[in-house]
Amino acid sequence: MKNDSNETKKPLNFIERIIEEDLASGRISQSVTRFPPEPNGYLHIGHAKSICLNFGLAETYGGQCNLRFDDTNPAKEEMEYVESIKKDVQWLGFDWQGDIRFTSDYFDQLYTWALGLIEQGKAYVCDLNQEEMRAYRGTLTEAGKDSPYKERSVEENLALFEKMRAGEFDEGACALRVKIDMAHPNMQMRDPVIYRIKKVAHHQTGDKWCIYPSYDYAHGQSDAIEGITHSICTLEFEEHRALYDWFIANLPVPSTPRQYEFSRLNVNYTITSKRKLKQLVDEGHVDGWDDPRMPTISGMRRRGFTPKSIREFCDMAGVTRTDGIVDVSMLEFAIREDLNTNATRAMCVLEPLKVTLTNYPEDKTEQLVGPKHPNRIELGARSLPFSREIFIDQDDFRESANKKYKRLVIGKRVRLRNAYIIEADEAIKNEQGEIIEVKAHFIENTVGKNPEDGIKAKGVIHWVDAKQHIDCEVRLYDRLFTEASPDVGGKDFLSCLNPDNLRVLTGCKGEMSLAEAGQDDHYQFEREGYFILDAKEKHVSIRVFNRTIGLRDTWKK
RNA sequence: UGGGCCGUCGCCAAGCGGUAAGGCACCAGGUUUUGAUCCUGGGAUGCGUAGGUUCGAAUCCUACCGGCCCAGCCA
C-alpha cells in the first residue's frame, strides 16, 4: 500500500535478519533466546542492551526468552545478586516464560556428558599446575605442546575424574581437559579445561559438587538443553564459538543452537567494568551500587530514569558488530523525551531569595492554578497559593543586567510563572553586601493576561509562596567523570572523577503539590529539570529529590 | 611478528553493484507564561588509504593503514 511505502520502517539489525531468514527457511519454527547473567554483581547499562535485545527478540517474533543464571563459579557468585538481577529485568519491563533457569540445573547432565567424552578418548585428567599449563599452551605465535598426561587410558581418566568428583584431590591438583589441538591458531582450542576442582559451596547445589564445569563447557550445552535457537553474546566470545560448536558437534545434545556476537554497549563519561564499579563503592566515592550516579540499573532507577527511556536508548544505539562508544547525550535525550511528555510540572526554588510585594495586602492569600502539564491540560491542575511574600531563585534576580538577561532586574518586569507580572524596586543587602531580599510590586490584573499598559514582561521565572510551601533537599548530579573515556588503557580512572558530581542543596522551597509526591512520580521542576523522590530517603521528614537530568539549556550568556 | 573481528558526518547507524536513510550532537530561523517542549531549515561530491574490475563501486577484487579481541583451573 501507499502507506507502507511512505512509512519509514526501522531497518532490521543483523540478528533480526538472521532470525527472519531462519524462520523463513524453516530452520526454526520459533525463536528462543536467553539472557545469561552471572550472579556476581549488579546489572548495569551495558547489560540493559543485552536484556533488551534478547527479550525484545522474543517480543517481536513471538518467541521465548529465558532468564538463566550462569552459575558455574560458586567462588564468585551469590544469591543476593540473583534477586537483584531478577528485579532489574522485571523493572525494565521484561518477563521470562516458565521458571528461572540455572546452569547448575544441568550439572548432572553435564557431568554425564563429560564421562562420555572420557570414554570416547576425547577428554583427559591433566595434572599440570597452572604455570605449567600456561607454558605448555604456547603463545599467540607459537604452537603449544601436548600435556604429558594427555595419553592416559580411558580407565585411568575415569578413575581420576571420579576421584576429582569425590573430593580426593585438592583444588588445582588436576583438571579435566578436552583433547582438541595444542597447535591450533585459536588459543581457545588448545585443550581447554572443562572441569576444575573448587571446594566451595554453591548457592544452588550446596555441597553436592566440588568440581564445576567451565563456562565454555557449560554454556552451549545449556543452550542446547533449553532449545535456544540463537545464543547471543558479546564480541569477546567470538573465538569461543569454535569451541561452542565443537561441544555441540561432539556431544549428544538435544538441539543445535548457534552463537552470534554483537558489540557491547559503551557510553562515554561512564564505566561499566564490574571491577571498577566495585572500587567506586568500596572506596566510598559513591554511596553504593544504587547510588544515583552509578550506571547500574538500580542506580539509574533511583536517579529517576524510566524503563522506557532505557529501552529507547538501547534501541537508538542499535545492534552491530562495530566497536564504539555511544555519546551520553543520546541517553540524556531518551530520558528527557520520556519525562517531557510524562512528568508532572511543579515549581521548586532551589536557592531561595525572598521577594516582598509591597503593594500586595499583608493578610491576603489567593489560590492560583497551574496545569500539571502545559501541553496536556487534560491531566488537570494544581493549586498555587500566592501572597505578599514569595521566594524566587537567587539566579533569577540582578540589580542590573544587559538585555540578554530575561529575568528580574530593578526597574524591569518579569512574569511569575502561572501568576502575576511583577516589577523589582529595590534590593536589600546585609552587612556583607549580599542581597537578602527584593522589594517589588505586582501589576494588577495580569494573571493569564498581559498588562493593560502594554508593557510586557520579557521573561518568566518560577516562584513559591513564602508561607505555604514544603521545605526540601535537592541533590544535583553531574557526570561521574571528567574524561570521555575514563575506562581506557592503564589510565587511572579515579584521577578523572568529577569533583562536582554531586551538589546537595538544602533549604529548597517546593510548591505544596510536592507534599503528595509518591515514589514513582516523576516531576519536572519548571526551568530546572526532572526530579524524583529519593527512594532511600523517603522516611526522612524533609523530602529529598534527586535530579534525574536537567532541562536542555541553550542559554549562553 | 599466529588467529579472529571491525573501519560510512563529532557520536551511533542504514546501505548488500545503479549514483550516500535516520537518530543524537551542533548551527540558523519560527512559535512559546518553562532561555524547555514543538515546528522549519542546514550540513559527508564522500563511505580508512591506494590501485583494479565495471557503462556504473560504500557495495566486487588486490594490497596496504588503523582499531579491538584471544595465551584464567573467570564469565
XYZ file of C-alpha atoms (C1' of nucleotides) in Angstrom:
632
model
C 0.000 0.000 0.000
C 0.948 3.595 -0.277
C 1.039 3.875 3.477
C 3.601 1.157 3.732
C 5.928 2.740 1.267
C 5.606 6.089 2.950
C 6.252 4.776 6.386
C 9.897 4.708 7.269
C 10.375 1.319 8.832
C 13.266 0.845 11.101
C 15.772 -1.340 9.299
C 16.421 -4.750 10.803
C 19.623 -5.329 12.682
C 21.782 -8.246 11.595
C 20.417 -10.591 14.237
C 16.814 -9.845 13.365
C 17.699 -10.522 9.764
C 19.211 -13.879 10.668
C 16.148 -14.848 12.676
C 13.804 -13.875 9.891
C 15.830 -15.961 7.480
C 15.800 -18.926 9.858
C 12.073 -18.572 10.305
C 11.536 -18.293 6.560
C 13.747 -21.242 5.711
C 12.091 -23.392 8.323
C 15.298 -23.974 10.231
C 13.370 -22.925 13.304
C 9.665 -22.517 13.989
C 10.106 -20.153 16.891
C 12.996 -18.082 18.168
C 14.305 -18.955 21.600
C 16.887 -16.697 23.217
C 18.198 -16.237 26.697
C 19.716 -13.592 28.928
C 22.527 -15.358 30.825
C 23.978 -13.149 33.569
C 26.496 -14.450 36.039
C 25.131 -13.644 39.522
C 28.329 -11.999 40.664
C 27.374 -8.337 40.599
C 24.773 -5.749 39.786
C 23.409 -5.230 36.323
C 24.438 -2.046 34.545
C 23.508 -0.112 31.425
C 25.567 -2.481 29.307
C 23.506 -5.426 30.466
C 20.385 -3.478 29.611
C 21.306 -3.687 25.953
C 21.605 -7.451 26.102
C 18.332 -7.706 28.009
C 16.536 -5.513 25.502
C 17.987 -7.472 22.617
C 17.209 -10.954 23.878
C 13.811 -10.267 25.411
C 12.999 -7.838 22.638
C 13.553 -10.527 20.030
C 11.067 -12.768 21.850
C 8.525 -9.941 21.814
C 8.866 -9.086 18.169
C 8.964 -12.638 16.859
C 6.553 -14.252 19.294
C 9.404 -16.308 20.596
C 10.679 -17.151 24.019
C 13.448 -15.746 26.144
C 14.747 -17.471 29.234
C 16.439 -15.898 32.203
C 19.334 -18.163 33.021
C 21.895 -17.588 35.709
C 25.273 -18.710 34.531
C 26.430 -20.027 37.869
C 29.429 -22.208 37.152
C 31.773 -20.422 39.538
C 30.455 -20.593 43.122
C 33.524 -18.776 44.400
C 32.249 -15.534 42.923
C 28.523 -15.883 42.923
C 25.847 -15.111 45.470
C 22.107 -15.419 45.890
C 21.843 -11.704 46.649
C 22.787 -10.966 43.056
C 20.218 -13.404 41.738
C 17.496 -11.416 43.433
C 18.721 -8.010 42.299
C 19.060 -9.240 38.722
C 15.525 -10.612 38.673
C 14.231 -7.325 39.997
C 16.133 -5.296 37.420
C 14.958 -7.398 34.486
C 11.357 -7.081 35.585
C 11.699 -3.398 36.269
C 12.939 -2.925 32.717
C 9.627 -4.378 31.677
C 10.521 -7.911 30.666
C 9.358 -11.272 31.842
C 10.665 -14.750 31.291
C 8.446 -17.638 30.445
C 8.482 -20.502 32.906
C 10.933 -20.838 35.694
C 14.205 -19.085 36.120
C 16.966 -21.366 34.886
C 20.347 -22.015 36.355
C 23.241 -23.588 34.555
C 23.593 -25.557 37.771
C 20.272 -27.230 36.948
C 22.247 -29.107 34.298
C 25.267 -30.136 36.355
C 24.202 -33.810 36.353
C 23.732 -33.903 32.606
C 26.964 -32.024 32.029
C 28.787 -34.497 34.227
C 27.334 -37.464 32.369
C 28.392 -35.965 29.061
C 31.892 -35.422 30.410
C 32.050 -39.101 31.274
C 31.067 -39.832 27.696
C 33.859 -37.642 26.389
C 36.372 -39.529 28.533
C 35.034 -42.866 27.353
C 35.465 -41.796 23.758
C 39.030 -40.797 24.485
C 38.219 -37.122 23.934
C 38.935 -35.877 27.424
C 41.643 -36.464 29.995
C 42.599 -35.566 33.506
C 45.655 -33.344 33.477
C 47.925 -32.922 36.493
C 49.789 -29.883 35.181
C 49.579 -26.946 37.562
C 48.554 -23.546 36.290
C 52.034 -22.281 35.493
C 52.925 -25.472 33.688
C 49.711 -25.470 31.765
C 50.369 -21.929 30.636
C 53.822 -22.881 29.480
C 52.534 -25.882 27.576
C 49.844 -23.778 25.928
C 52.365 -21.906 23.813
C 51.859 -18.285 22.801
C 49.923 -16.340 20.235
C 52.657 -17.012 17.705
C 53.976 -20.377 18.852
C 52.203 -23.699 18.985
C 51.737 -25.325 22.352
C 52.704 -28.888 23.145
C 50.744 -31.834 24.456
C 50.417 -32.354 28.171
C 52.397 -35.360 29.406
C 49.108 -36.619 30.819
C 47.233 -36.477 27.533
C 47.664 -40.169 26.754
C 46.328 -41.651 29.934
C 43.994 -44.575 29.397
C 40.242 -44.217 29.440
C 40.097 -46.315 32.612
C 42.675 -44.199 34.386
C 40.921 -40.994 33.354
C 37.606 -42.342 34.510
C 39.089 -43.307 37.847
C 40.861 -39.978 38.252
C 37.799 -37.969 37.303
C 35.777 -39.940 39.821
C 38.333 -39.086 42.486
C 38.105 -35.434 41.492
C 34.356 -35.629 41.894
C 34.670 -37.405 45.217
C 36.850 -34.673 46.621
C 40.019 -36.714 46.879
C 42.190 -34.025 45.305
C 42.983 -30.543 46.416
C 41.918 -27.539 44.384
C 44.296 -27.073 41.490
C 45.766 -30.552 41.734
C 44.311 -31.537 38.397
C 41.609 -30.667 35.898
C 39.645 -32.350 33.158
C 40.625 -31.208 29.707
C 39.256 -31.914 26.292
C 41.575 -33.157 23.518
C 41.489 -30.836 20.576
C 44.715 -29.368 19.225
C 47.600 -27.799 21.124
C 48.820 -26.190 17.919
C 45.517 -24.628 16.998
C 45.862 -20.970 15.968
C 42.776 -20.242 18.075
C 44.037 -20.366 21.644
C 40.630 -21.468 22.873
C 41.083 -24.782 21.091
C 44.332 -25.776 22.815
C 42.877 -28.493 25.056
C 40.738 -26.239 27.239
C 39.883 -27.163 30.804
C 36.272 -28.199 31.174
C 36.139 -29.184 34.843
C 38.088 -27.807 37.758
C 38.101 -28.552 41.458
C 36.537 -25.915 43.689
C 35.784 -26.932 47.220
C 33.231 -24.217 47.646
C 29.558 -24.481 48.493
C 27.258 -23.421 45.682
C 24.247 -21.189 46.285
C 22.020 -23.590 44.364
C 23.579 -27.021 44.755
C 25.070 -26.664 48.194
C 27.959 -29.040 48.733
C 26.842 -31.631 46.232
C 29.754 -30.831 43.950
C 33.390 -29.960 44.413
C 34.088 -29.935 40.701
C 32.490 -27.334 38.469
C 32.217 -27.079 34.689
C 33.863 -24.184 32.887
C 31.884 -21.544 31.028
C 32.804 -23.000 27.659
C 31.803 -26.491 28.620
C 28.517 -25.393 30.171
C 27.128 -22.602 28.074
C 26.427 -24.163 24.716
C 25.128 -27.373 26.225
C 22.794 -25.416 28.470
C 21.570 -23.599 25.390
C 21.003 -26.940 23.678
C 19.091 -28.321 26.650
C 16.812 -25.308 26.696
C 16.314 -25.349 22.961
C 17.907 -21.949 22.499
C 17.982 -21.181 18.793
C 20.107 -18.048 18.866
C 22.673 -17.709 21.595
C 23.619 -14.058 21.573
C 26.709 -12.817 23.330
C 29.257 -10.040 23.087
C 32.236 -9.814 20.768
C 34.869 -11.037 23.193
C 33.335 -14.503 22.981
C 33.888 -14.658 19.284
C 36.815 -17.068 19.346
C 34.911 -19.223 21.793
C 32.401 -20.011 19.069
C 34.631 -22.707 17.598
C 34.706 -24.409 20.982
C 30.974 -23.881 21.404
C 30.393 -25.631 18.115
C 32.873 -28.382 18.974
C 30.869 -29.395 22.035
C 27.599 -29.242 20.156
C 29.095 -31.496 17.492
C 30.764 -33.948 19.871
C 28.038 -34.394 22.441
C 24.575 -35.992 22.092
C 22.827 -32.692 22.747
C 19.084 -32.372 22.066
C 19.303 -29.341 19.767
C 21.799 -27.295 17.824
C 21.897 -23.689 18.987
C 24.104 -21.180 17.217
C 26.126 -18.414 18.761
C 26.113 -14.864 17.426
C 28.145 -11.987 18.739
C 27.384 -8.274 18.845
C 29.366 -5.361 20.211
C 28.810 -4.433 23.802
C 27.450 -1.063 24.781
C 29.936 1.592 25.819
C 28.898 5.076 26.876
C 31.315 7.947 27.218
C 31.955 9.554 30.613
C 30.838 6.226 32.031
C 32.428 2.987 33.120
C 30.873 -0.455 33.057
C 33.710 -2.530 34.388
C 32.400 -4.503 37.349
C 35.791 -4.296 38.992
C 35.960 -0.515 38.723
C 32.349 -0.047 39.702
C 33.052 -2.105 42.790
C 36.076 0.015 43.542
C 33.948 3.165 43.471
C 31.649 1.560 46.012
C 34.340 0.071 48.219
C 36.409 3.226 48.395
C 33.391 5.354 49.148
C 33.429 7.504 46.035
C 29.725 6.748 45.790
C 27.207 5.587 48.358
C 26.612 2.122 46.999
C 25.717 0.124 43.925
C 22.453 2.011 43.700
C 23.967 5.460 44.110
C 22.168 7.710 41.603
C 25.493 8.471 39.935
C 26.135 4.826 39.149
C 25.415 3.398 35.681
C 23.836 0.391 37.329
C 20.202 -0.338 36.621
C 19.463 0.144 40.328
C 21.359 3.422 40.386
C 19.589 4.710 37.306
C 16.248 3.666 38.760
C 16.985 5.669 41.908
C 18.179 8.574 39.810
C 14.810 8.680 38.075
C 15.440 7.025 34.731
C 12.427 5.198 33.380
C 12.434 1.693 31.911
C 11.033 3.155 28.736
C 13.880 5.615 28.350
C 16.494 2.927 28.832
C 14.817 0.665 26.306
C 14.547 3.534 23.872
C 18.196 4.383 24.361
C 19.276 0.808 23.663
C 17.113 0.827 20.600
C 18.670 4.050 19.362
C 22.181 2.732 19.862
C 21.485 -0.247 17.624
C 22.914 -3.739 17.369
C 26.044 -4.238 15.283
C 29.494 -5.737 15.424
C 31.250 -2.388 15.390
C 33.195 -1.364 18.472
C 32.068 2.060 19.501
C 31.319 4.467 22.282
C 27.879 5.968 22.368
C 27.583 9.585 23.397
C 25.805 10.112 26.744
C 23.797 12.827 25.096
C 21.829 10.061 23.425
C 20.894 8.626 26.828
C 20.062 12.106 28.061
C 17.838 12.662 25.070
C 15.983 9.418 25.735
C 15.156 10.257 29.322
C 14.233 13.867 28.555
C 11.954 12.744 25.780
C 10.029 10.399 28.070
C 9.891 12.756 31.017
C 8.963 15.777 28.931
C 5.770 14.110 27.855
C 5.009 12.348 31.110
C 6.377 14.260 34.083
C 4.061 16.401 36.182
C 5.105 20.035 36.340
C 5.838 21.770 39.607
C 7.801 24.736 40.841
C 10.647 24.437 43.272
C 13.026 27.191 44.262
C 16.468 25.719 44.745
C 18.306 28.728 46.180
C 15.651 30.978 47.702
C 15.629 34.754 47.691
C 12.697 36.464 49.395
C 10.654 38.902 47.370
C 8.162 41.155 49.121
C 5.398 42.561 47.001
C 4.878 45.871 48.760
C 1.574 46.643 47.092
C 0.017 43.269 47.913
C -2.226 43.088 51.041
C -0.463 41.631 54.057
C -3.194 39.262 55.121
C -4.287 38.077 51.732
C -3.651 34.725 50.075
C -5.221 33.753 46.808
C -5.272 30.351 45.205
C -3.890 30.483 41.713
C -3.731 27.411 39.490
C -1.213 25.897 37.169
C -1.656 22.991 34.777
C 0.030 19.732 35.724
C 1.282 19.694 32.180
C 1.093 22.692 29.856
C 0.791 20.552 26.736
C -1.661 18.098 28.253
C -4.284 20.140 30.056
C -6.479 17.052 30.393
C -4.148 15.970 33.170
C -5.614 18.622 35.423
C -4.220 21.413 37.534
C -2.615 22.095 40.848
C -3.374 24.873 43.277
C -0.765 27.572 43.872
C -1.168 29.757 46.963
C 0.079 33.291 46.392
C 0.623 36.041 48.915
C 2.691 39.108 49.760
C 5.950 37.273 50.259
C 7.340 34.750 47.864
C 10.644 33.088 47.056
C 12.386 33.174 43.746
C 15.764 31.735 42.829
C 18.830 33.843 43.534
C 19.934 33.400 39.934
C 16.714 34.967 38.742
C 17.441 38.428 40.134
C 20.071 41.010 39.339
C 20.259 44.634 40.257
C 21.163 45.416 36.695
C 21.769 43.410 33.574
C 22.001 43.622 29.827
C 19.112 42.899 27.506
C 20.040 39.262 27.180
C 19.065 38.650 30.783
C 15.361 37.891 30.754
C 14.704 37.685 34.470
C 14.030 40.085 37.313
C 16.005 43.320 37.318
C 15.376 46.516 39.241
C 13.000 48.715 37.334
C 12.091 45.889 34.977
C 9.245 43.450 34.786
C 9.180 39.712 34.802
C 6.331 37.223 34.740
C 5.889 34.881 37.666
C 5.015 31.533 36.169
C 1.274 30.931 36.389
C 0.859 34.188 38.307
C 1.310 37.945 38.123
C 3.841 40.087 36.434
C 5.986 41.901 38.965
C 8.491 44.725 38.820
C 11.510 44.999 41.107
C 12.076 48.189 43.080
C 14.918 47.664 45.479
C 17.500 45.154 46.645
C 18.005 44.811 50.389
C 21.508 43.770 51.400
C 23.142 42.568 54.551
C 26.369 43.890 56.015
C 28.415 41.723 53.667
C 26.714 43.310 50.743
C 24.791 40.194 49.833
C 21.294 40.578 48.546
C 18.908 39.097 51.101
C 15.595 40.413 49.903
C 13.991 42.169 46.996
C 11.239 44.723 47.297
C 8.942 44.663 44.339
C 5.358 45.337 43.349
C 2.920 43.306 41.346
C 0.951 44.513 38.375
C -2.766 44.074 38.903
C -4.915 42.015 36.626
C -2.018 40.226 34.924
C -2.773 36.609 35.813
C -3.277 34.910 32.491
C -3.103 38.172 30.593
C -0.745 40.930 29.618
C -0.661 44.275 31.442
C -3.159 46.879 30.364
C -0.411 49.446 29.945
C 1.020 47.319 27.163
C 4.413 46.901 28.814
C 5.040 43.175 28.681
C 7.415 41.152 30.765
C 10.461 39.891 28.937
C 10.857 36.667 30.827
C 9.214 34.130 33.077
C 10.568 32.860 36.365
C 9.317 30.314 38.844
C 8.434 31.073 42.451
C 6.969 29.600 45.613
C 4.805 31.164 48.292
C 6.773 32.088 51.411
C 4.091 30.868 53.792
C 2.738 27.794 52.082
C 5.413 25.528 50.676
C 7.376 22.454 51.641
C 10.996 22.535 52.659
C 13.078 20.015 50.815
C 16.545 18.906 49.908
C 17.604 18.645 46.298
C 20.521 16.640 45.006
C 22.029 17.669 41.716
C 24.085 15.031 39.980
C 26.589 15.562 37.266
C 28.639 13.090 35.268
C 30.892 10.956 37.429
C 33.949 11.527 35.279
C 35.510 14.479 33.563
C 37.035 12.396 30.787
C 35.096 10.845 27.955
C 36.988 7.585 28.306
C 37.946 7.061 31.950
C 37.962 3.367 31.186
C 40.706 3.132 28.586
C 44.064 1.510 28.915
C 46.060 1.823 32.079
C 44.654 5.238 32.884
C 43.784 5.783 36.495
C 40.059 6.258 36.208
C 39.837 7.639 39.725
C 42.005 10.580 38.758
C 39.298 11.783 36.412
C 36.468 11.628 38.909
C 34.402 14.780 38.572
C 34.735 16.679 41.870
C 31.361 18.294 41.235
C 29.455 15.117 40.513
C 27.103 15.863 43.404
C 25.727 19.101 44.790
C 23.409 18.876 47.757
C 21.097 21.825 48.199
C 19.262 22.154 51.482
C 16.626 24.708 52.303
C 14.922 24.414 48.945
C 11.314 25.533 48.722
C 8.850 23.390 46.821
C 5.262 24.148 45.928
C 2.568 22.469 48.032
C 1.667 19.822 45.444
C 5.079 18.279 46.063
C 3.921 17.204 49.523
C 1.981 14.472 47.754
C 4.867 13.182 45.676
C 4.929 9.407 45.587
C 7.811 7.114 44.931
C 7.104 6.644 41.248
C 6.121 10.218 40.487
C 8.409 11.987 38.097
C 8.340 15.764 38.182
C 9.634 18.493 36.066
C 10.623 21.380 38.293
C 9.957 24.025 35.724
C 13.033 25.727 34.337
C 15.244 23.371 36.340
C 14.944 19.773 35.231
C 13.401 16.437 36.061
C 13.263 15.162 39.613
C 12.097 12.198 41.630
C 11.817 11.472 45.328
C 14.856 9.615 46.567
C 13.820 6.052 47.325
C 16.199 5.657 50.184
C 15.419 8.884 51.993
C 11.662 8.660 51.931
C 11.473 8.139 55.675
C 13.143 11.482 56.366
C 10.856 14.356 57.354
C 12.426 16.710 54.840
C 11.760 15.344 51.389
C 14.777 14.612 49.245
C 14.555 14.974 45.491
C 17.090 13.633 43.030
C 17.649 15.435 39.793
C 17.400 12.866 37.052
C 18.577 15.247 34.353
C 18.492 18.961 33.780
C 16.475 20.644 31.078
C 18.273 21.280 27.840
C 19.900 24.655 28.255
C 20.736 26.732 25.224
C 21.162 29.965 27.075
C 24.683 31.159 26.636
C 25.479 34.448 28.196
C 55.582 -10.989 14.190
C 49.541 -16.640 14.854
C 44.299 -16.396 14.531
C 39.605 -13.835 14.609
C 36.766 -9.328 14.056
C 35.927 -4.186 12.758
C 36.652 0.661 9.923
C 30.123 5.237 6.223
C 29.297 13.126 9.113
C 31.739 14.959 16.079
C 28.773 10.095 18.193
C 25.504 5.961 16.925
C 23.698 3.822 12.286
C 21.105 2.428 7.284
C 23.108 0.777 2.709
C 24.304 -5.711 0.212
C 26.632 -3.066 -7.917
C 22.733 1.904 -10.047
C 24.681 7.015 -8.349
C 25.225 8.440 0.484
C 18.340 6.902 5.036
C 17.592 8.152 10.008
C 18.714 9.472 15.193
C 21.913 12.146 18.844
C 25.015 16.472 18.998
C 25.731 21.078 16.566
C 24.202 25.707 13.730
C 20.250 29.110 11.808
C 15.137 30.684 11.899
C 9.699 30.432 13.858
C 6.053 29.571 17.999
C 6.006 29.841 23.339
C 3.553 32.467 30.623
C 9.383 26.736 31.224
C 16.075 30.615 27.865
C 12.129 23.747 27.927
C 8.862 21.388 24.551
C 7.242 21.956 19.491
C 7.988 23.417 14.178
C 11.172 24.633 9.808
C 15.819 24.658 7.530
C 21.386 23.412 7.358
C 25.482 20.062 6.803
C 29.521 13.647 4.078
C 30.954 15.245 -4.406
C 32.080 11.443 0.194
C 31.986 5.885 2.567
C 40.189 4.017 6.469
C 44.037 4.523 2.064
C 45.781 3.191 -2.847
C 45.066 0.593 -7.074
C 41.854 -2.640 -10.127
C 37.094 -4.884 -12.365
C 32.567 -2.435 -14.407
C 28.660 1.763 -18.576
C 28.358 2.459 -13.251
C 31.525 0.617 -6.740
C 30.446 2.490 0.075
C 28.870 -2.082 -2.056
C 33.200 -6.930 -6.086
C 38.932 -7.973 -6.281
C 44.041 -6.863 -4.541
C 47.475 -4.578 -1.373
C 48.321 -1.573 2.438
C 46.879 1.502 7.063
C 44.311 1.908 11.696
C 41.473 -0.205 15.896
C 39.538 -4.266 19.023
C 39.770 -9.434 20.977
C 42.429 -14.220 22.355
C 47.989 -17.168 25.859
C 42.165 -17.743 33.649
C 41.656 -24.495 36.514
C 36.862 -16.103 35.145
C 32.439 -15.332 32.542
